[in-house]
Coordinates of C-alpha atoms and ligand atoms in Angstrom, one line a residue:
M768 CA 111.5 -29.1 76.5
S769 CA 114.3 -31.5 77.4
Y770 CA 117.1 -30.0 79.3
E771 CA 120.9 -30.2 78.8
T772 CA 122.2 -28.1 81.6
I773 CA 119.8 -28.5 84.4
L774 CA 117.9 -31.4 86.2
V775 CA 114.4 -30.9 87.4
E776 CA 112.7 -33.3 89.9
Q777 CA 109.4 -33.0 91.8
K778 CA 109.7 -34.1 95.4
G779 CA 106.1 -33.9 96.6
A780 CA 105.1 -30.2 96.4
V781 CA 108.7 -29.1 96.0
T782 CA 110.5 -28.6 92.7
L783 CA 114.2 -29.3 92.9
I784 CA 116.2 -27.7 90.1
T785 CA 119.9 -28.6 89.8
L786 CA 122.4 -26.6 87.7
N787 CA 124.2 -29.5 86.0
R788 CA 127.4 -28.4 84.3
P789 CA 129.8 -29.7 87.0
K790 CA 132.8 -29.8 84.7
A791 CA 132.4 -26.0 84.2
L792 CA 131.5 -25.5 87.9
N793 CA 127.9 -24.9 86.7
A794 CA 128.9 -21.7 84.9
L795 CA 125.8 -19.9 83.6
N796 CA 125.5 -19.7 79.8
S797 CA 122.6 -18.8 77.6
T798 CA 121.3 -22.4 77.5
V799 CA 121.2 -22.4 81.3
L800 CA 119.2 -19.2 81.2
A801 CA 116.7 -20.5 78.6
E802 CA 116.3 -23.8 80.5
L803 CA 116.0 -22.2 83.9
T804 CA 113.4 -19.8 82.5
D805 CA 111.4 -22.7 81.2
A806 CA 111.7 -24.7 84.4
F807 CA 110.7 -21.8 86.6
A808 CA 107.7 -21.0 84.3
K809 CA 106.6 -24.6 84.7
F810 CA 107.1 -24.5 88.4
E811 CA 105.0 -21.3 88.6
A812 CA 102.2 -22.8 86.5
D813 CA 102.0 -26.2 88.3
K814 CA 99.3 -26.0 91.0
S815 CA 100.8 -29.1 92.7
Q816 CA 104.1 -27.2 93.4
G817 CA 104.4 -24.8 96.3
C818 CA 108.1 -24.0 96.6
A819 CA 111.3 -24.6 94.6
V820 CA 115.0 -25.3 95.6
L821 CA 117.8 -24.3 93.2
T822 CA 121.2 -26.0 93.8
G823 CA 124.4 -26.9 92.0
S824 CA 125.5 -30.4 91.0
G825 CA 128.8 -31.6 92.5
D826 CA 130.1 -30.5 95.9
K827 CA 132.4 -27.8 94.5
A828 CA 130.1 -25.1 93.2
F829 CA 126.6 -23.7 93.1
A830 CA 127.8 -21.7 90.1
A831 CA 131.2 -20.1 89.4
G832 CA 129.7 -17.3 87.5
A833 CA 128.5 -16.3 84.0
D834 CA 130.2 -18.5 81.4
I835 CA 133.5 -16.6 80.7
K836 CA 134.1 -18.8 77.6
E837 CA 130.8 -17.6 76.1
M838 CA 131.7 -14.0 76.7
V839 CA 135.3 -13.9 75.8
E840 CA 134.8 -13.4 72.0
K841 CA 131.7 -11.3 72.2
S842 CA 132.0 -7.6 71.2
G843 CA 130.7 -4.7 73.2
A844 CA 128.1 -4.0 70.5
E845 CA 126.8 -7.5 70.8
F846 CA 126.5 -7.4 74.6
F847 CA 124.5 -4.1 74.2
L848 CA 122.3 -5.2 71.3
E849 CA 121.4 -8.5 73.0
D850 CA 120.8 -6.6 76.2
F851 CA 123.0 -9.3 77.7
F852 CA 121.8 -10.6 81.2
A853 CA 118.4 -8.8 80.9
G854 CA 116.6 -12.2 80.7
W855 CA 117.6 -13.2 84.3
Q856 CA 115.8 -10.3 85.9
A857 CA 112.8 -10.4 83.5
D858 CA 112.0 -14.0 83.5
I859 CA 113.2 -15.7 86.7
V860 CA 112.8 -12.9 89.2
R861 CA 109.8 -10.9 88.1
R862 CA 107.6 -13.7 86.9
T863 CA 108.1 -16.2 89.8
R864 CA 105.6 -15.3 92.5
K865 CA 105.9 -18.6 94.3
P866 CA 108.9 -18.8 96.7
W867 CA 112.2 -20.5 96.0
I868 CA 115.3 -21.1 98.0
A869 CA 118.9 -21.2 96.8
A870 CA 120.8 -24.1 98.4
V871 CA 124.4 -23.0 97.9
N872 CA 127.0 -25.7 98.0
G873 CA 130.6 -24.4 97.4
F874 CA 131.4 -21.5 95.0
A875 CA 128.7 -18.9 94.3
L876 CA 130.8 -16.4 92.4
G877 CA 129.9 -13.6 90.0
G878 CA 126.6 -14.6 88.3
G879 CA 126.4 -17.6 90.7
C880 CA 126.3 -15.2 93.7
E881 CA 123.9 -13.0 91.8
L882 CA 121.6 -16.0 90.9
A883 CA 121.6 -17.1 94.5
M884 CA 120.6 -13.6 95.6
M885 CA 117.6 -13.7 93.2
A886 CA 116.2 -16.4 95.5
D887 CA 113.9 -15.5 98.3
F888 CA 116.6 -16.7 100.7
I889 CA 119.8 -18.6 100.7
I890 CA 120.7 -21.7 102.8
A891 CA 124.4 -22.2 102.6
S892 CA 126.6 -25.2 103.3
D893 CA 129.5 -24.5 105.6
T894 CA 131.8 -24.8 102.6
A895 CA 130.0 -22.1 100.6
Q896 CA 132.0 -19.2 99.2
F897 CA 130.4 -16.0 97.9
G898 CA 132.1 -13.4 95.7
Q899 CA 131.8 -10.8 93.0
P900 CA 135.2 -11.3 91.3
E901 CA 134.2 -9.6 88.0
I902 CA 136.7 -6.7 88.6
K903 CA 139.5 -9.2 88.1
L904 CA 138.2 -9.8 84.6
A905 CA 138.1 -6.0 84.0
V906 CA 134.3 -5.9 84.2
A907 CA 131.7 -5.5 86.9
P908 CA 128.7 -7.4 88.1
G909 CA 125.9 -7.6 85.5
M910 CA 123.2 -9.7 87.0
G911 CA 122.4 -7.6 90.1
G912 CA 125.5 -8.1 92.3
S913 CA 126.2 -4.4 92.9
Q914 CA 122.6 -3.8 93.8
R915 CA 121.4 -6.9 95.6
L916 CA 124.6 -7.5 97.5
T917 CA 124.6 -3.9 98.7
R918 CA 121.1 -4.2 99.9
A919 CA 121.9 -7.6 101.6
V920 CA 125.2 -6.8 103.4
G921 CA 125.5 -3.0 103.3
K922 CA 127.9 -0.6 101.5
A923 CA 131.1 -1.5 103.4
K924 CA 131.1 -5.3 102.7
A925 CA 129.7 -4.9 99.2
M926 CA 132.4 -2.3 98.3
D927 CA 135.0 -4.6 99.9
M928 CA 133.9 -7.6 97.8
C929 CA 133.3 -5.8 94.5
L930 CA 136.6 -3.8 94.7
T931 CA 138.9 -6.5 95.9
G932 CA 137.1 -9.5 94.3
R933 CA 137.6 -11.4 97.5
N934 CA 135.3 -14.3 98.6
M935 CA 133.2 -14.3 101.7
G936 CA 132.9 -17.6 103.5
A937 CA 129.6 -19.0 104.9
E938 CA 130.1 -17.7 108.4
E939 CA 130.8 -14.2 107.3
A940 CA 127.9 -14.4 104.8
E941 CA 125.5 -15.4 107.6
R942 CA 126.8 -12.7 110.0
S943 CA 126.4 -10.1 107.2
G944 CA 122.8 -11.1 106.4
L945 CA 123.5 -12.6 103.0
V946 CA 122.3 -16.1 104.0
S947 CA 119.6 -17.2 106.3
R948 CA 121.3 -20.3 107.8
I949 CA 124.4 -22.5 107.4
V950 CA 124.3 -26.3 107.5
P951 CA 127.0 -28.9 107.2
A952 CA 127.6 -29.7 103.5
D953 CA 126.2 -33.2 103.7
Q954 CA 122.9 -32.0 105.1
L955 CA 122.4 -29.0 102.8
L956 CA 120.0 -30.6 100.4
D957 CA 117.9 -32.3 103.1
E958 CA 117.6 -29.1 105.0
A959 CA 116.7 -27.0 101.9
L960 CA 114.1 -29.6 100.8
K961 CA 112.7 -29.8 104.3
T962 CA 112.4 -26.0 104.6
A963 CA 110.8 -25.8 101.1
G964 CA 108.4 -28.6 102.1
K965 CA 107.3 -26.6 105.1
I966 CA 106.7 -23.5 103.0
A967 CA 104.9 -25.5 100.3
A968 CA 102.5 -26.7 103.1
M969 CA 101.5 -23.1 104.0
P970 CA 98.3 -21.5 102.7
P971 CA 99.3 -20.6 99.1
L972 CA 97.8 -17.2 98.8
A973 CA 99.3 -16.0 102.1
T974 CA 102.6 -17.5 101.0
M975 CA 102.7 -15.5 97.7
I976 CA 101.5 -12.3 99.4
N977 CA 104.1 -12.7 102.2
K978 CA 106.8 -13.0 99.5
E979 CA 105.5 -9.9 97.6
M980 CA 105.3 -7.8 100.8
V981 CA 108.9 -8.5 101.9
N982 CA 110.0 -7.6 98.3
V983 CA 108.0 -4.3 98.4
A984 CA 110.3 -3.2 101.2
F985 CA 113.2 -3.1 98.7
E986 CA 111.3 -1.0 96.2
T987 CA 109.5 1.8 98.0
T988 CA 109.4 4.2 100.9
L989 CA 108.4 3.1 104.5
D990 CA 105.1 4.9 104.3
Q991 CA 104.1 3.3 101.0
G992 CA 105.4 -0.1 102.1
L993 CA 103.3 0.1 105.3
L994 CA 100.2 1.0 103.3
A995 CA 100.8 -1.9 100.8
E996 CA 101.3 -4.2 103.7
R997 CA 98.1 -3.2 105.4
R998 CA 96.1 -3.5 102.2
M999 CA 97.6 -7.0 101.5
F1000 CA 96.7 -8.1 105.0
Q1001 CA 93.2 -6.8 104.5
I1002 CA 92.9 -8.6 101.2
L1003 CA 94.0 -11.9 102.8
T1004 CA 91.2 -11.6 105.4
S1005 CA 88.6 -12.2 102.6
T1006 CA 89.9 -15.6 101.7
E1007 CA 88.4 -18.9 102.7
D1008 CA 91.8 -20.0 104.0
K1009 CA 91.7 -17.1 106.5
V1010 CA 88.5 -18.4 107.9
E1011 CA 89.9 -21.9 108.0
G1012 CA 93.3 -20.7 109.5
M1013 CA 91.7 -18.8 112.4
T1014 CA 89.0 -21.5 113.0
A1015 CA 91.6 -24.2 113.1
F1016 CA 93.6 -22.2 115.6
V1017 CA 90.6 -21.8 117.9
E1018 CA 89.7 -25.5 117.5
K1019 CA 93.3 -26.6 118.2
R1020 CA 93.8 -28.5 114.9
P1021 CA 95.9 -28.0 111.8
G1022 CA 94.4 -25.9 109.0
V1023 CA 93.4 -27.5 105.6
W1024 CA 94.1 -25.1 102.8
K1025 CA 92.1 -24.5 99.6
G1026 CA 94.2 -21.7 98.1
K1027 CA 91.1 -19.5 97.8
Ligands
LIG445 N1 133.0 -19.6 83.2 C1 133.4 -20.6 82.4 N2 134.1 -21.7 82.8 C2 134.4 -21.7 84.1 C3 134.0 -20.7 85.0 C4 133.3 -19.6 84.5 N3 132.8 -18.6 85.2 N4 134.5 -21.0 86.3 C5 135.1 -22.2 86.2 N5 135.1 -22.6 84.9 C6 135.7 -23.8 84.3 C7 137.2 -23.7 84.2 O1 137.5 -23.0 83.0 C8 137.6 -25.2 84.2 O2 137.3 -25.7 82.9 P1 138.5 -26.6 82.2 O3 138.6 -27.8 83.0 O4 137.9 -26.8 80.8 O5 139.7 -25.7 82.1 C9 136.6 -25.8 85.2 O6 135.5 -24.9 85.3 C10 137.2 -26.0 86.6 O7 137.6 -24.7 87.0 P2 139.1 -24.5 87.6 O8 140.1 -25.4 87.0 O9 139.4 -23.0 87.5 O10 138.8 -24.9 89.2 P3 139.7 -24.3 90.4 O11 139.2 -25.2 91.6 O12 141.1 -24.3 90.1 O13 139.1 -22.8 90.7 C11 137.5 -21.1 90.8 C12 137.8 -22.6 91.0 C13 138.2 -20.3 91.8 C14 136.0 -21.0 91.1 C15 137.8 -20.7 89.4 O14 137.3 -21.6 88.5 C16 137.4 -19.3 89.0 O15 138.0 -18.3 89.4 N6 136.3 -19.2 88.2 C17 135.9 -18.0 87.6 C18 135.1 -17.2 88.7 C19 134.7 -15.8 88.1 O16 135.4 -15.0 87.7 N7 133.3 -15.6 88.0 C20 132.7 -14.4 87.5 C21 132.4 -14.6 86.0 S1 131.9 -13.1 85.3 C22 130.3 -12.9 85.7 O17 129.7 -13.7 86.4 C23 129.6 -11.6 85.3 C24 128.3 -11.3 85.9 O18 128.2 -10.3 86.6 C25 127.2 -12.1 85.7

């Protein structure tokens, strides 16, 4: 599949995916969804790739939201019958077991903020702006904003942002737990790729299980989560990589991973 709206490059074991509609501030339309779905599926299937970075082209926006021009003429019945936005959750989030990072440069608004929050974590440039301004269009978040933002920053900030439609700058976003770190805009991509490279060099089974375990915390009770965590830990102890990891520590050398 050749892509119109995204760019995909492999940088060693890291897949860099760039939203590439800079004239529309990388707004997310159905072509972007289809192409991202394909790119993430290829990343997931490619054994040489260990981590992905998703960013936006241009320095103004990661993505300024779902494409309003695609939605303006659509009827309520069409949105409902197409189960509009369902593909984001089903294809990109549920099926991607390898980790990926959102590198947010500039605006991440509406669907852009929601897409960034689907990542395992967000690295933001100091110019990043996050927001759920859908209320100003007389709608509401539809790709997870009311749910993931509330889990990330708590009720007070999520209500403030969803009800006023105001943006949150990078510092407030880091203070509130929405982003893991902030870097100067001109260093964003380097930092994200370096971090992704570090993750891609980790033992792959442990990497996928660590991701799954943290995500379990959002879906279940503490008791069930602790049980799942213990079982996952025990399962990892039967891998060849566990023997290598612990032996390498004792022998004071770096581990060499087989992914089994
Ligand atoms: N959809 C479609 N096109 C968009 C867009 C969007 N979400 N955001 C920006 N664009 C387009 C503009 O229409 C403009 O195109 P033209 O040159 O053809 O007119 C181009 O990108 C540049 O944008 P602006 O001229 O508006 O740039 P600005 O610097 O003046 O403003 C901005 C930047 C504040 C981000 C402004 O573009 C804006 O408010 N965008 C919309 C943000 C928004 O409401 N997002 C939520 C969308 S709904 C949603 O996402 C639902 C959901 O839950 C998934």
